[in-house]
Amino acid sequence: MSAMAIAEQTSPPSSAAFDLVPLDLAWVRAQFPALAQSVNGHPAVFMDGPGGTQVPRHVIEAISDYLARNNANSGGAFHTSHNTDAVIAEARSAMGDFLNCDADEIVFGANMTTLTYAMSRAIGRDLGPGDEIVLTLLDHDANFSPWKALEEKGVVIRTVKFNEADCTLDMQDFAAKIGKRTRVVAVGYASNAVGAINDVIEVVRLARQAGALSYIDAVHYAPHGAIDARALDCDFLVCSTYKFFGPHMGVLYGKREHLTRLRPYKVRPLTDKIPHCWEWGTLNHECIAGIKACVDYWEELGRRAETGRAPSKTRRAAILSAHTAIHQHERQMTEKMIAGLLSIPGLKLYGISDPQRFEKRCATFIVRVEGHTPLELATKLGERGIFTWDGNYYALNVSEQLDVEQLGGFLRIGLVHYNTMEEVGRLLEALREIARIKS
Ligand SMILES: Cc1ncc(COP(=O)(O)O)c(C=O)c1O
């Protein structure tokens, strides 16, 4: 497949390609019971999506329905255990459609961090002195420390810089750091701090050219853009369902050849068959039921956006329609948010702010405001019912490199598709008012 074709499949669709009806926000919001809450008389505004999103009713019901009717361990010779096996198989197939890979290339785990430690240890079994791993300073620590731990085997870690002006990866540095000793290249699809979308297509290409494995952390990207593991041709890709409207779990895609070839650390009675040999102990079956329901939600969202045109024939195609509709809405909110943030006196926004380059960022914004710590800002916003985050969100290298780690990091405002333009207005108004009052 040509680089252009891959780019078309893996980058957000342009608004010109948008032929769907706009997101039905009233329907979307009605699916999420949590959004109806209020705090101190203010309707709650959930701008904490990068830390974890809310879940639709369908997911909540699937979890409780599993516990009510099918609660059992897997692999038993009786009804509820058979049902449990079926629930897991359906969720695996649904995640295969979400990431565009085969069901047996999907591994379930507690979260992305745990899955990444498992994989780095397995990959690390074959590494030693002289081998190199390339990491980036823009990544969440969960795609940094599990690889850095292999230094104890003599592996050399090489880190890629980011450009401080717009907080995007330095791709020249990337190309320079990858060489003939590189064995693994680990990179985020999008930054959970500055919101930059990285050129993962190019990173996978560079890794493959060097004969290295590519490991993509798509945790932050997943609620914002379509992921196509097959087109991307990466070796591994990880995400966490609780960041895209599902339960608290992690999912790893691994190319079948690698899942088969690599040797997991595992207990003896566990099968050697993939993907089960990578799933240790009893899984969280109720959450796995919720994962299937989460993908159902994406499918439903896509089909609703297709009103007035031929409906998608497959679940995967409907998921892509959902992404197109989401992208349009998030883009509009991004325009309003960035223009508004930049007009607040004393506020510094980190990351891409040029509207011409908005396709290279997600609707995730980090700021600092003169005279206020991020914790103060988040607390005052929280009192007004607006949920944001403060600190480094484990993107520790980012806050250290930008020299704000000792100053409380940044305030992070994260939007997902259930947020509204009106909520963006409320955030901006509240932040402007808080910024005016010197503490
Ligand atoms: C970009 C990114 N990578 C990895 C993680 C870790 O995910 P998990 O909590 O599933 O281990 C997070 C969590 O915030 C994240 O934002």
XYZ file of C-alpha atoms and ligand atoms in Angstrom:
455
model
C 0.000 0.000 0.000
C 1.342 3.463 -0.860
C 2.222 5.932 1.902
C -0.560 8.183 0.585
C -3.165 5.431 0.876
C -2.045 4.673 4.417
C -2.184 8.352 5.298
C -5.750 8.552 4.012
C -6.787 5.670 6.178
C -5.021 6.670 9.347
C -5.241 10.454 9.514
C -8.426 12.284 10.487
C -10.756 12.819 7.534
C -10.793 16.325 6.085
C -14.000 18.335 6.417
C -14.273 18.240 2.594
C -14.771 14.473 2.849
C -17.585 14.985 5.362
C -20.862 13.770 3.876
C -22.573 12.643 7.050
C -25.138 14.424 9.154
C -23.580 16.315 12.068
C -23.238 14.524 15.367
C -26.617 14.253 17.098
C -25.350 15.717 20.367
C -28.696 15.482 22.136
C -28.755 11.741 21.444
C -25.064 11.371 22.357
C -25.451 13.128 25.693
C -28.591 11.190 26.549
C -26.528 7.982 26.331
C -24.198 9.055 29.164
C -25.991 9.134 32.544
C -22.998 10.798 34.261
C -23.351 13.938 32.160
C -26.611 14.837 33.905
C -24.879 15.499 37.237
C -24.385 18.908 38.792
C -21.861 20.369 41.242
C -22.690 23.303 43.557
C -25.720 24.015 41.403
C -23.684 24.031 38.152
C -24.205 21.367 35.470
C -21.083 19.201 35.499
C -18.709 19.745 32.574
C -16.484 16.746 31.947
C -13.244 18.037 30.459
C -11.223 15.260 32.068
C -11.572 12.870 29.116
C -7.805 12.285 28.704
C -7.816 10.876 32.255
C -10.836 8.699 31.490
C -14.134 9.190 29.700
C -17.696 8.593 30.850
C -19.558 5.487 29.709
C -22.845 5.129 27.846
C -25.777 3.383 29.511
C -25.401 0.417 27.143
C -21.918 -0.287 28.573
C -23.134 -0.019 32.164
C -26.005 -2.407 31.400
C -23.742 -4.914 29.665
C -21.446 -5.013 32.705
C -24.267 -5.530 35.176
C -26.049 -7.973 32.860
C -22.908 -10.105 32.667
C -22.644 -10.160 36.460
C -26.334 -10.935 36.859
C -26.555 -13.721 34.308
C -23.215 -15.053 33.129
C -20.742 -14.616 35.951
C -18.336 -17.554 35.713
C -14.772 -18.438 34.968
C -13.928 -19.260 31.385
C -13.329 -22.724 29.946
C -15.819 -24.655 32.104
C -18.203 -27.347 30.849
C -21.431 -25.579 31.807
C -23.847 -22.899 30.603
C -22.579 -19.665 32.193
C -18.964 -20.557 31.462
C -19.831 -21.180 27.820
C -21.564 -17.801 27.785
C -18.496 -16.200 29.297
C -16.325 -17.682 26.548
C -18.779 -16.305 23.979
C -18.725 -12.834 25.604
C -14.914 -12.756 25.436
C -14.877 -13.959 21.811
C -17.430 -11.301 20.777
C -15.471 -8.531 22.505
C -12.273 -9.687 20.821
C -13.896 -9.613 17.428
C -15.402 -6.164 18.162
C -11.996 -4.788 19.147
C -10.575 -6.359 15.987
C -13.000 -4.198 14.019
C -12.200 -1.149 16.132
C -8.468 -1.461 15.433
C -8.789 -3.223 12.061
C -6.988 -6.465 12.822
C -7.952 -10.082 13.411
C -9.593 -11.161 16.639
C -6.687 -13.456 17.595
C -4.335 -10.464 17.454
C -6.241 -8.785 20.304
C -4.915 -9.265 23.848
C -6.939 -8.063 26.844
C -5.229 -6.840 30.002
C -5.705 -4.758 33.118
C -4.563 -1.553 31.440
C -2.052 -0.291 28.877
C 0.759 0.026 31.423
C 0.506 -3.595 32.558
C 0.311 -4.867 28.974
C 3.341 -2.790 28.020
C 5.426 -4.105 30.910
C 4.425 -7.652 29.894
C 5.434 -7.040 26.301
C 8.658 -5.157 27.087
C 9.773 -8.004 29.357
C 8.975 -10.614 26.712
C 10.723 -8.656 23.956
C 13.583 -7.916 26.352
C 14.278 -11.653 26.802
C 16.061 -11.597 23.458
C 17.875 -8.271 23.969
C 21.224 -7.520 25.532
C 24.238 -5.207 25.446
C 24.582 -3.426 22.127
C 20.851 -3.450 21.393
C 19.068 -0.107 21.321
C 15.523 1.071 21.962
C 14.291 4.437 20.715
C 11.777 6.331 22.893
C 10.439 9.884 22.836
C 10.311 12.683 25.382
C 6.732 13.434 24.337
C 5.420 10.065 25.467
C 3.407 9.107 28.528
C 5.680 7.337 31.005
C 3.831 4.069 30.363
C 5.536 3.945 26.972
C 8.874 4.981 28.440
C 9.664 3.320 31.773
C 8.724 -0.267 30.738
C 11.350 0.000 27.970
C 13.865 1.897 30.081
C 13.710 -0.984 32.574
C 15.610 -3.043 29.987
C 18.715 -0.941 30.689
C 19.403 -3.481 33.421
C 20.062 -5.983 30.613
C 22.560 -3.639 28.992
C 20.117 -2.273 26.418
C 20.840 1.334 25.405
C 17.936 3.791 25.414
C 17.996 6.626 22.899
C 15.480 9.431 23.343
C 13.963 11.639 20.661
C 13.496 15.351 21.424
C 10.474 17.491 20.755
C 10.364 21.052 19.437
C 9.561 23.292 22.368
C 7.922 25.985 20.218
C 4.962 23.830 19.146
C 5.560 20.682 21.229
C 5.770 18.348 18.217
C 8.272 15.541 17.807
C 11.559 16.418 16.163
C 11.353 14.041 13.201
C 14.926 14.747 12.120
C 16.111 13.696 15.524
C 13.878 10.623 15.227
C 15.485 9.580 11.956
C 18.942 10.196 13.427
C 18.301 8.121 16.563
C 17.138 5.024 14.667
C 20.036 2.946 13.381
C 21.164 -0.560 12.667
C 21.296 -1.450 16.380
C 17.716 -0.328 17.013
C 15.484 -3.229 18.053
C 12.347 -1.417 19.203
C 10.869 2.015 18.476
C 8.127 3.024 20.927
C 6.061 6.121 20.212
C 2.704 7.619 21.105
C 0.074 8.117 18.411
C -0.920 11.343 20.155
C 0.368 13.144 23.233
C -1.884 13.022 26.303
C -0.372 16.350 27.373
C 0.040 18.717 24.433
C -2.407 16.898 22.131
C 0.046 16.623 19.202
C -0.703 13.811 16.743
C 2.589 12.191 15.846
C 3.576 11.042 12.382
C 3.356 7.381 13.306
C 3.238 6.309 9.660
C 6.723 7.713 9.208
C 7.934 6.270 12.514
C 6.719 2.779 11.564
C 8.448 3.161 8.198
C 11.735 4.208 9.820
C 11.521 1.348 12.310
C 10.824 -1.228 9.613
C 13.645 0.095 7.451
C 16.015 -0.491 10.379
C 14.574 -3.960 11.063
C 13.185 -2.801 14.431
C 9.793 -3.484 16.021
C 7.345 -0.582 16.251
C 5.224 -0.199 19.397
C 2.470 2.429 19.217
C 0.739 3.864 22.272
C -2.669 4.822 20.908
C -4.248 5.425 24.323
C -4.709 9.142 23.821
C -5.523 9.007 20.132
C -8.277 6.361 20.282
C -11.244 8.605 21.233
C -10.254 11.169 18.599
C -9.214 9.354 15.429
C -9.683 6.085 13.577
C -6.967 3.484 14.138
C -6.061 1.096 11.351
C -3.455 -1.357 12.619
C -3.384 -3.203 9.308
C -2.782 -0.123 7.158
C -0.318 1.293 9.656
C 1.527 -2.036 9.572
C 2.907 -1.481 13.062
C 4.045 -4.478 15.090
C 2.186 -3.598 18.285
C -0.409 -1.023 19.258
C -1.945 -0.496 22.678
C -4.979 1.395 23.907
C -7.212 1.607 26.968
C -10.957 1.229 26.613
C -11.695 3.590 29.509
C -10.381 6.451 27.351
C -12.917 5.798 24.612
C -16.183 5.302 26.511
C -15.582 1.753 27.700
C -14.626 0.159 31.028
C -11.269 0.314 32.808
C -9.197 -2.134 30.761
C -6.311 -2.223 28.324
C -6.114 -3.787 24.866
C -3.008 -4.754 22.928
C -2.848 -5.469 19.214
C 0.122 -7.612 18.252
C 0.923 -8.938 14.808
C 0.155 -12.637 14.838
C 3.721 -13.555 13.881
C 5.115 -11.714 16.931
C 2.514 -12.962 19.391
C 3.355 -16.479 18.219
C 7.138 -16.081 18.122
C 7.728 -14.220 21.393
C 7.736 -16.137 24.657
C 5.474 -14.735 27.369
C 6.268 -15.252 31.042
C 3.288 -17.347 32.063
C 2.004 -20.107 34.328
C 2.378 -23.662 33.021
C -1.276 -24.726 32.741
C -2.059 -21.702 30.556
C -2.337 -22.594 26.883
C 0.432 -21.736 24.409
C -2.169 -20.580 21.891
C -2.395 -16.910 20.995
C -3.808 -14.599 22.145
C -4.716 -16.447 25.373
C -1.084 -17.196 26.263
C -0.636 -13.425 26.793
C -3.644 -13.133 29.107
C -2.627 -14.195 32.592
C -4.927 -15.198 35.374
C -8.645 -14.597 35.278
C -9.639 -11.666 33.129
C -12.139 -8.984 34.066
C -15.062 -10.641 32.280
C -17.655 -8.028 33.194
C -15.478 -5.285 31.735
C -14.874 -7.382 28.638
C -18.666 -7.547 28.231
C -18.544 -3.747 28.544
C -15.913 -3.529 25.797
C -18.223 -5.248 23.313
C -20.970 -2.795 24.334
C -18.532 0.099 23.919
C -17.824 -0.923 20.315
C -21.604 -1.278 19.807
C -21.880 2.349 20.902
C -19.311 3.435 18.316
C -21.156 1.487 15.648
C -24.497 3.023 16.596
C -22.954 6.495 16.622
C -21.633 5.921 13.096
C -24.909 4.560 11.767
C -26.784 7.571 13.148
C -24.370 9.887 11.351
C -25.154 8.021 8.125
C -28.817 9.024 8.044
C -29.765 9.986 4.488
C -27.127 7.915 2.717
C -26.474 4.234 2.115
C -25.676 2.668 5.495
C -22.259 1.097 6.035
C -22.209 -2.608 5.325
C -19.811 -3.509 8.113
C -19.241 -2.637 11.747
C -15.794 -1.319 10.857
C -17.239 1.051 8.240
C -19.811 2.345 10.757
C -17.014 2.969 13.275
C -15.193 5.025 10.638
C -18.375 7.069 10.059
C -18.515 7.734 13.810
C -14.936 9.010 13.676
C -15.711 11.336 10.780
C -18.667 12.849 12.641
C -16.658 13.148 15.864
C -13.771 14.743 14.073
C -15.939 17.505 12.631
C -17.387 18.330 16.045
C -14.042 18.254 17.857
C -12.527 20.487 15.197
C -15.186 23.154 15.765
C -14.673 23.013 19.527
C -10.893 23.230 19.039
C -11.229 26.414 16.991
C -13.364 28.073 19.647
C -11.213 26.814 22.511
C -7.860 27.935 21.118
C -9.104 31.363 20.005
C -10.656 31.829 23.454
C -7.630 30.602 25.414
C -5.245 32.842 23.484
C -7.362 35.884 24.339
C -7.025 35.374 28.115
C -4.383 37.749 29.552
C -1.489 35.969 31.277
C -2.336 32.554 29.779
C 0.292 30.479 27.980
C -0.879 27.657 25.733
C 1.604 24.855 24.952
C 1.374 23.021 21.638
C -0.023 23.705 18.185
C -2.106 26.899 18.053
C -2.090 27.652 14.306
C -5.522 26.746 12.826
C -3.769 25.670 9.603
C -2.226 22.827 11.585
C -5.200 21.712 13.637
C -5.263 18.377 11.788
C -2.028 17.630 13.648
C -3.558 17.978 17.096
C -6.358 16.560 19.254
C -8.799 18.580 21.322
C -6.473 18.371 24.347
C -4.983 21.612 25.638
C -2.444 22.398 28.324
C -1.983 25.884 29.702
C -0.392 27.827 32.508
C -1.811 31.086 33.841
C 0.423 33.718 35.429
C -0.061 34.023 39.179
C -1.950 30.729 39.567
C -0.744 27.184 40.038
C -2.420 24.532 37.866
C -3.846 22.962 41.035
C -5.474 26.281 42.012
C -6.974 26.616 38.560
C -8.296 23.049 38.521
C -9.713 23.469 42.034
C -11.493 26.718 41.207
C -12.859 25.285 37.979
C -13.926 22.182 39.887
C -15.918 24.350 42.328
C -17.769 25.704 39.295
C -18.521 22.161 38.140
C -15.836 22.080 35.437
C -13.572 19.031 35.625
C -10.032 19.501 34.323
C -6.676 18.092 35.413
C -3.469 19.510 36.821
C 0.087 18.203 37.035
C 2.019 16.097 34.520
C -0.508 13.240 33.825
C 2.552 10.948 33.738
C 3.940 12.776 30.698
C 6.829 13.443 33.049
C 9.450 14.133 30.382
C 7.250 16.898 28.946
C 6.848 18.775 32.212
C 10.545 18.347 33.022
C 11.719 19.453 29.591
C 9.477 22.530 29.713
C 10.722 23.224 33.228
C 7.371 23.305 34.972
C 7.516 20.055 36.925
C 8.481 21.926 40.117
C 5.756 24.499 39.426
C 2.849 22.079 39.413
C 2.918 21.194 35.726
C 0.044 22.421 33.578
C -3.712 22.702 33.614
C -5.114 20.194 31.094
C -8.460 20.694 29.405
C -9.542 17.652 27.414
C -12.539 17.537 25.106
C -14.237 14.504 23.633
C -17.298 14.186 21.421
C -19.856 14.512 24.222
C -18.625 18.004 25.089
C -20.469 20.969 23.613
C -19.653 24.407 22.223
C -21.631 25.839 25.132
C -19.392 23.992 27.600
C -16.310 25.373 25.841
C -17.815 28.843 26.347
C -18.384 28.122 30.046
C -14.792 26.937 30.522
C -13.407 30.018 28.794
C -15.571 32.398 30.778
C -14.656 30.734 34.087
C -10.938 30.627 33.272
C -10.945 34.280 32.233
C -12.614 35.248 35.501
C -10.233 33.117 37.624
C -7.183 34.475 35.757
C -8.258 38.061 36.492
C -8.249 37.532 40.242
C -4.621 37.350 41.389
C -4.132 34.792 44.148
C -0.995 8.394 26.236
C -1.191 7.444 27.384
N -0.489 6.315 27.383
C -0.614 5.412 28.371
C -1.456 5.641 29.427
C -1.568 4.600 30.503
O -2.770 3.912 30.329
P -3.312 2.892 31.412
O -3.932 3.702 32.497
O -4.321 2.082 30.657
O -2.180 2.079 31.884
C -2.197 6.820 29.480
C -3.069 7.112 30.624
O -3.397 8.229 30.910
C -2.067 7.746 28.420
O -2.750 8.883 28.398
